[in-house]
């Protein structure tokens, strides 16, 4: 069984929400978000977003990645599945303060259990800690991809970005989740643009965006999304 199919096997262990997308402005094929059974928060990334992360990792041959906001590991699995296909010696870190919505350690327990079942343990490392204070303690490799999906409110996205950005390779990419007016993610994106990053956004239900500093980053974002929106995996 391929890694994406192994991740799909986990869906039976989760509750599905927004199965056809969050609002009418979403793309066809959007939706497919999940929560841990019995919990309403946190909510995972959606179906197209999951395929996009996997495809980005594959197209750019990314070997090192880091995520702020593990939740119960859903997005971590898709990133790590791409990395392990690129390089069995790759490194993916994911940090969570385990505070939002009272999920506590149940999210981490689920993430560890399914990382093992899917076969990602050799590359995927979960950390309990708070961004940005703990980022420098846990990030051990220059990063090809960083995914910011923690607390989206107030100044936290700017703090997340400021803490992560020194760890990124020059040709690395930043992926933002929940680029909506009500959140503080736009302020972090504005800070990144002042630092020389450019942004492309995609109309998924939680509005996802990719920041890049090289032409290859932009090309990868468009190629990865074109496949993801049709639910195609790039191997
Ligand atoms: C939307 S959820 C992440 C969902 C996950 N990325 C997925 O798609 O499966 C956001 C997570 O960020 C965590 N979080 C919030 N603020 C944080 C911080 N400052 N540092 C680390 N984690 C944080 C919360 O505990 C929560 O589990």
mmCIF file of C-alpha atoms and ligand atoms in Angstrom:
data_model
loop_
_atom_site.group_PDB
_atom_site.id
_atom_site.type_symbol
_atom_site.label_atom_id
_atom_site.label_comp_id
_atom_site.label_asym_id
_atom_site.label_seq_id
_atom_site.Cartn_x
_atom_site.Cartn_y
_atom_site.Cartn_z
ATOM 1 C CA UNK A 1 0.000 0.000 0.000
ATOM 2 C CA UNK A 2 1.311 3.485 -0.889
ATOM 3 C CA UNK A 3 1.810 6.012 1.911
ATOM 4 C CA UNK A 4 -1.164 8.248 0.930
ATOM 5 C CA UNK A 5 -3.407 5.153 1.003
ATOM 6 C CA UNK A 6 -2.067 4.260 4.440
ATOM 7 C CA UNK A 7 -2.966 7.782 5.633
ATOM 8 C CA UNK A 8 -6.446 7.360 4.128
ATOM 9 C CA UNK A 9 -6.885 4.196 6.213
ATOM 10 C CA UNK A 10 -6.666 6.417 9.298
ATOM 11 C CA UNK A 11 -9.801 8.357 8.304
ATOM 12 C CA UNK A 12 -12.008 5.660 9.877
ATOM 13 C CA UNK A 13 -10.436 6.575 13.234
ATOM 14 C CA UNK A 14 -11.486 10.262 12.897
ATOM 15 C CA UNK A 15 -14.676 12.327 12.611
ATOM 16 C CA UNK A 16 -15.194 13.958 9.205
ATOM 17 C CA UNK A 17 -16.353 17.566 9.135
ATOM 18 C CA UNK A 18 -17.175 20.007 6.325
ATOM 19 C CA UNK A 19 -17.175 17.009 3.913
ATOM 20 C CA UNK A 20 -17.981 19.169 0.881
ATOM 21 C CA UNK A 21 -16.131 22.296 1.924
ATOM 22 C CA UNK A 22 -16.600 25.082 4.394
ATOM 23 C CA UNK A 23 -18.400 27.638 2.225
ATOM 24 C CA UNK A 24 -19.786 27.958 -1.333
ATOM 25 C CA UNK A 25 -16.684 29.794 -2.544
ATOM 26 C CA UNK A 26 -14.570 26.662 -2.105
ATOM 27 C CA UNK A 27 -13.216 24.636 -4.972
ATOM 28 C CA UNK A 28 -14.958 21.460 -6.126
ATOM 29 C CA UNK A 29 -13.218 18.524 -4.374
ATOM 30 C CA UNK A 30 -12.605 20.723 -1.343
ATOM 31 C CA UNK A 31 -13.654 19.698 2.170
ATOM 32 C CA UNK A 32 -12.498 16.497 3.835
ATOM 33 C CA UNK A 33 -11.368 18.027 7.117
ATOM 34 C CA UNK A 34 -11.165 15.900 10.251
ATOM 35 C CA UNK A 35 -11.290 16.113 14.031
ATOM 36 C CA UNK A 36 -10.314 13.613 16.657
ATOM 37 C CA UNK A 37 -13.390 11.499 17.541
ATOM 38 C CA UNK A 38 -15.450 13.257 20.203
ATOM 39 C CA UNK A 39 -13.723 16.650 19.836
ATOM 40 C CA UNK A 40 -14.790 19.715 17.844
ATOM 41 C CA UNK A 41 -11.335 21.332 17.773
ATOM 42 C CA UNK A 42 -8.716 21.433 16.422
ATOM 43 C CA UNK A 43 -9.733 20.829 12.832
ATOM 44 C CA UNK A 44 -7.243 19.377 10.340
ATOM 45 C CA UNK A 45 -6.364 20.758 6.946
ATOM 46 C CA UNK A 46 -8.686 19.675 4.127
ATOM 47 C CA UNK A 47 -8.326 17.159 1.316
ATOM 48 C CA UNK A 48 -6.898 19.463 -1.379
ATOM 49 C CA UNK A 49 -4.597 21.101 1.185
ATOM 50 C CA UNK A 50 -3.244 17.687 2.217
ATOM 51 C CA UNK A 51 -2.526 16.754 -1.399
ATOM 52 C CA UNK A 52 -0.935 20.181 -1.948
ATOM 53 C CA UNK A 53 1.509 19.716 0.962
ATOM 54 C CA UNK A 54 2.466 16.239 -0.230
ATOM 55 C CA UNK A 55 2.917 17.410 -3.827
ATOM 56 C CA UNK A 56 4.972 20.476 -2.827
ATOM 57 C CA UNK A 57 7.369 18.238 -0.919
ATOM 58 C CA UNK A 58 7.673 15.883 -3.878
ATOM 59 C CA UNK A 59 8.068 18.528 -6.609
ATOM 60 C CA UNK A 60 10.761 20.422 -4.681
ATOM 61 C CA UNK A 61 12.412 17.208 -3.435
ATOM 62 C CA UNK A 62 12.183 18.547 0.117
ATOM 63 C CA UNK A 63 14.106 16.578 2.758
ATOM 64 C CA UNK A 64 13.608 18.794 5.815
ATOM 65 C CA UNK A 65 10.397 20.397 7.052
ATOM 66 C CA UNK A 66 8.849 21.846 10.185
ATOM 67 C CA UNK A 67 5.274 22.534 11.243
ATOM 68 C CA UNK A 68 3.820 24.782 13.937
ATOM 69 C CA UNK A 69 0.551 23.182 15.085
ATOM 70 C CA UNK A 70 0.528 19.373 15.178
ATOM 71 C CA UNK A 71 -3.089 19.047 16.320
ATOM 72 C CA UNK A 72 -3.431 15.268 16.066
ATOM 73 C CA UNK A 73 -0.801 14.898 13.342
ATOM 74 C CA UNK A 74 -2.903 14.948 10.179
ATOM 75 C CA UNK A 75 -0.929 17.556 8.221
ATOM 76 C CA UNK A 76 2.326 16.206 9.713
ATOM 77 C CA UNK A 77 1.616 12.817 8.096
ATOM 78 C CA UNK A 78 1.174 14.279 4.618
ATOM 79 C CA UNK A 79 4.381 16.333 4.869
ATOM 80 C CA UNK A 80 6.354 13.413 6.289
ATOM 81 C CA UNK A 81 4.959 10.986 3.685
ATOM 82 C CA UNK A 82 6.383 13.225 0.945
ATOM 83 C CA UNK A 83 9.721 13.643 2.717
ATOM 84 C CA UNK A 84 10.230 9.919 3.333
ATOM 85 C CA UNK A 85 9.557 9.217 -0.355
ATOM 86 C CA UNK A 86 12.283 11.772 -1.208
ATOM 87 C CA UNK A 87 14.804 10.689 1.409
ATOM 88 C CA UNK A 88 14.504 7.939 4.023
ATOM 89 C CA UNK A 89 17.020 9.943 6.087
ATOM 90 C CA UNK A 90 14.903 13.128 5.954
ATOM 91 C CA UNK A 91 13.756 15.137 8.976
ATOM 92 C CA UNK A 92 10.285 16.528 9.773
ATOM 93 C CA UNK A 93 9.539 18.277 13.066
ATOM 94 C CA UNK A 94 6.143 19.334 14.385
ATOM 95 C CA UNK A 95 5.496 21.339 17.549
ATOM 96 C CA UNK A 96 2.305 21.821 19.528
ATOM 97 C CA UNK A 97 1.588 23.534 22.827
ATOM 98 C CA UNK A 98 -1.380 21.126 23.217
ATOM 99 C CA UNK A 99 -3.692 23.839 24.476
ATOM 100 C CA UNK A 100 -6.299 24.660 21.842
ATOM 101 C CA UNK A 101 -9.753 23.210 22.409
ATOM 102 C CA UNK A 102 -8.713 21.001 25.314
ATOM 103 C CA UNK A 103 -7.245 18.281 23.096
ATOM 104 C CA UNK A 104 -4.268 17.996 25.424
ATOM 105 C CA UNK A 105 -2.032 14.971 25.034
ATOM 106 C CA UNK A 106 -4.783 12.989 23.239
ATOM 107 C CA UNK A 107 -3.708 14.679 20.000
ATOM 108 C CA UNK A 108 -0.086 13.733 20.533
ATOM 109 C CA UNK A 109 -1.016 10.153 21.466
ATOM 110 C CA UNK A 110 -3.012 9.811 18.235
ATOM 111 C CA UNK A 111 -0.200 11.396 16.185
ATOM 112 C CA UNK A 112 2.421 9.023 17.609
ATOM 113 C CA UNK A 113 0.227 5.941 17.185
ATOM 114 C CA UNK A 114 -0.609 6.658 13.539
ATOM 115 C CA UNK A 115 2.905 7.814 12.647
ATOM 116 C CA UNK A 116 3.985 4.337 13.697
ATOM 117 C CA UNK A 117 1.187 2.545 11.811
ATOM 118 C CA UNK A 118 1.782 4.528 8.610
ATOM 119 C CA UNK A 119 5.533 3.966 8.887
ATOM 120 C CA UNK A 120 6.775 7.537 9.342
ATOM 121 C CA UNK A 121 8.611 7.245 12.671
ATOM 122 C CA UNK A 122 12.074 7.372 11.125
ATOM 123 C CA UNK A 123 11.550 10.919 9.766
ATOM 124 C CA UNK A 124 8.720 12.435 11.844
ATOM 125 C CA UNK A 125 9.450 13.968 15.266
ATOM 126 C CA UNK A 126 6.796 15.481 17.529
ATOM 127 C CA UNK A 127 7.668 18.143 20.093
ATOM 128 C CA UNK A 128 5.631 19.595 22.916
ATOM 129 C CA UNK A 129 6.383 23.294 23.266
ATOM 130 C CA UNK A 130 5.357 26.781 22.382
ATOM 131 C CA UNK A 131 6.159 28.788 19.277
ATOM 132 C CA UNK A 132 8.201 30.918 18.964
ATOM 133 C CA UNK A 133 10.087 30.397 22.247
ATOM 134 C CA UNK A 134 10.899 26.726 21.695
ATOM 135 C CA UNK A 135 11.567 26.730 17.944
ATOM 136 C CA UNK A 136 15.327 27.162 18.186
ATOM 137 C CA UNK A 137 15.540 24.367 20.775
ATOM 138 C CA UNK A 138 13.898 21.800 18.535
ATOM 139 C CA UNK A 139 14.729 22.714 14.914
ATOM 140 C CA UNK A 140 17.904 20.825 14.099
ATOM 141 C CA UNK A 141 18.135 21.154 10.295
ATOM 142 C CA UNK A 142 17.895 24.022 7.757
ATOM 143 C CA UNK A 143 14.341 23.746 6.404
ATOM 144 C CA UNK A 144 13.075 23.191 2.876
ATOM 145 C CA UNK A 145 9.469 23.750 3.969
ATOM 146 C CA UNK A 146 7.800 25.360 6.982
ATOM 147 C CA UNK A 147 4.053 25.058 7.591
ATOM 148 C CA UNK A 148 2.500 27.669 9.897
ATOM 149 C CA UNK A 149 -0.789 26.344 11.314
ATOM 150 C CA UNK A 150 -0.793 27.250 15.004
ATOM 151 C CA UNK A 151 -2.701 30.060 16.715
ATOM 152 C CA UNK A 152 -3.932 32.322 13.924
ATOM 153 C CA UNK A 153 -5.032 35.234 16.095
ATOM 154 C CA UNK A 154 -3.431 38.528 17.108
ATOM 155 C CA UNK A 155 0.326 38.854 16.857
ATOM 156 C CA UNK A 156 1.024 35.087 17.099
ATOM 157 C CA UNK A 157 1.380 34.487 13.307
ATOM 158 C CA UNK A 158 3.982 37.279 13.129
ATOM 159 C CA UNK A 159 5.823 35.696 16.060
ATOM 160 C CA UNK A 160 5.649 32.273 14.379
ATOM 161 C CA UNK A 161 7.014 33.695 11.127
ATOM 162 C CA UNK A 162 9.782 35.669 12.831
ATOM 163 C CA UNK A 163 10.861 32.596 14.768
ATOM 164 C CA UNK A 164 10.813 30.245 11.786
ATOM 165 C CA UNK A 165 12.213 32.368 9.003
ATOM 166 C CA UNK A 166 15.917 32.204 10.062
ATOM 167 C CA UNK A 167 15.693 28.402 9.841
ATOM 168 C CA UNK A 168 14.622 28.325 6.189
ATOM 169 C CA UNK A 169 16.948 27.506 3.326
ATOM 170 C CA UNK A 170 17.227 30.246 0.671
ATOM 171 C CA UNK A 171 15.233 28.065 -1.746
ATOM 172 C CA UNK A 172 12.848 26.862 0.974
ATOM 173 C CA UNK A 173 9.125 27.636 1.025
ATOM 174 C CA UNK A 174 6.668 28.807 3.669
ATOM 175 C CA UNK A 175 3.097 27.484 3.688
ATOM 176 C CA UNK A 176 0.384 29.460 5.487
ATOM 177 C CA UNK A 177 -2.997 28.106 6.566
ATOM 178 C CA UNK A 178 -6.116 30.218 7.194
ATOM 179 C CA UNK A 179 -5.330 33.408 5.282
ATOM 180 C CA UNK A 180 -8.554 35.108 6.249
ATOM 181 C CA UNK A 181 -9.366 38.645 7.273
ATOM 182 C CA UNK A 182 -10.418 37.697 10.798
ATOM 183 C CA UNK A 183 -6.992 36.233 11.604
ATOM 184 C CA UNK A 184 -3.528 37.733 12.068
ATOM 185 C CA UNK A 185 -1.938 35.641 9.302
ATOM 186 C CA UNK A 186 -2.089 38.543 6.828
ATOM 187 C CA UNK A 187 0.169 40.651 9.061
ATOM 188 C CA UNK A 188 2.739 37.852 9.083
ATOM 189 C CA UNK A 189 2.527 37.586 5.288
ATOM 190 C CA UNK A 190 3.027 41.357 5.015
ATOM 191 C CA UNK A 191 6.158 41.050 7.181
ATOM 192 C CA UNK A 192 7.446 38.241 4.949
ATOM 193 C CA UNK A 193 6.902 40.319 1.802
ATOM 194 C CA UNK A 194 8.970 43.125 3.353
ATOM 195 C CA UNK A 195 11.694 40.503 3.886
ATOM 196 C CA UNK A 196 11.700 39.561 0.183
ATOM 197 C CA UNK A 197 9.216 36.650 0.056
ATOM 198 C CA UNK A 198 6.469 36.477 -2.600
ATOM 199 C CA UNK A 199 3.096 34.809 -2.103
ATOM 200 C CA UNK A 200 0.664 32.711 -4.114
ATOM 201 C CA UNK A 201 -2.708 31.823 -2.547
ATOM 202 C CA UNK A 202 -5.228 29.093 -3.380
ATOM 203 C CA UNK A 203 -9.021 29.070 -2.803
ATOM 204 C CA UNK A 204 -9.324 26.093 -0.466
ATOM 205 C CA UNK A 205 -11.836 26.247 2.364
ATOM 206 C CA UNK A 206 -9.219 27.525 4.785
ATOM 207 C CA UNK A 207 -7.351 29.639 2.220
ATOM 208 C CA UNK A 208 -3.835 28.249 1.931
ATOM 209 C CA UNK A 209 -0.812 30.150 0.608
ATOM 210 C CA UNK A 210 2.761 29.425 -0.400
ATOM 211 C CA UNK A 211 5.588 31.958 -0.036
ATOM 212 C CA UNK A 212 8.735 31.530 -2.093
ATOM 213 C CA UNK A 213 11.990 33.334 -2.913
ATOM 214 C CA UNK A 214 12.967 31.508 -6.093
ATOM 215 C CA UNK A 215 11.243 30.910 -9.434
ATOM 216 C CA UNK A 216 11.389 27.169 -8.691
ATOM 217 C CA UNK A 217 9.269 27.811 -5.578
ATOM 218 C CA UNK A 218 6.554 29.528 -7.609
ATOM 219 C CA UNK A 219 6.650 26.826 -10.292
ATOM 220 C CA UNK A 220 6.382 24.099 -7.662
ATOM 221 C CA UNK A 221 3.442 25.822 -5.969
ATOM 222 C CA UNK A 222 1.456 26.070 -9.205
ATOM 223 C CA UNK A 223 2.331 22.532 -10.350
ATOM 224 C CA UNK A 224 1.595 20.995 -6.925
ATOM 225 C CA UNK A 225 -1.738 22.803 -6.686
ATOM 226 C CA UNK A 226 -2.852 21.949 -10.240
ATOM 227 C CA UNK A 227 -2.518 18.264 -9.354
ATOM 228 C CA UNK A 228 -3.916 18.628 -5.815
ATOM 229 C CA UNK A 229 -7.129 20.344 -6.912
ATOM 230 C CA UNK A 230 -7.868 17.254 -9.044
ATOM 231 C CA UNK A 231 -6.912 15.026 -6.085
ATOM 232 C CA UNK A 232 -3.805 13.815 -7.864
ATOM 233 C CA UNK A 233 -0.668 12.761 -6.038
ATOM 234 C CA UNK A 234 2.729 13.504 -7.620
ATOM 235 C CA UNK A 235 5.047 10.517 -7.156
HETATM 236 C C1 LIG B 1 -5.472 24.150 13.593
HETATM 237 S S1 LIG B 1 -4.582 23.170 14.725
HETATM 238 C C2 LIG B 1 -3.378 22.340 13.743
HETATM 239 C C3 LIG B 1 -3.966 21.348 12.785
HETATM 240 C C4 LIG B 1 -2.939 20.508 12.056
HETATM 241 N N1 LIG B 1 -1.912 21.324 11.430
HETATM 242 C C5 LIG B 1 -3.605 19.666 10.987
HETATM 243 O O1 LIG B 1 -3.950 20.186 9.921
HETATM 244 O O2 LIG B 1 -3.806 18.478 11.198
HETATM 245 C C6 LIG B 1 -3.626 24.334 15.578
HETATM 246 C C7 LIG B 1 -2.736 23.725 16.658
HETATM 247 O O3 LIG B 1 -1.771 24.719 17.031
HETATM 248 C C8 LIG B 1 -1.475 24.567 18.408
HETATM 249 N N2 LIG B 1 -0.893 25.833 18.866
HETATM 250 C C9 LIG B 1 -1.530 27.016 19.073
HETATM 251 N N3 LIG B 1 -0.643 27.959 19.454
HETATM 252 C C10 LIG B 1 0.578 27.360 19.470
HETATM 253 C C11 LIG B 1 1.902 27.809 19.766
HETATM 254 N N4 LIG B 1 2.148 29.093 20.101
HETATM 255 N N5 LIG B 1 2.919 26.937 19.692
HETATM 256 C C12 LIG B 1 2.693 25.642 19.329
HETATM 257 N N6 LIG B 1 1.469 25.167 19.031
HETATM 258 C C13 LIG B 1 0.431 26.009 19.100
HETATM 259 C C14 LIG B 1 -2.811 24.201 19.043
HETATM 260 O O4 LIG B 1 -2.631 23.509 20.269
HETATM 261 C C15 LIG B 1 -3.468 23.335 17.953
HETATM 262 O O5 LIG B 1 -3.298 21.962 18.203
#
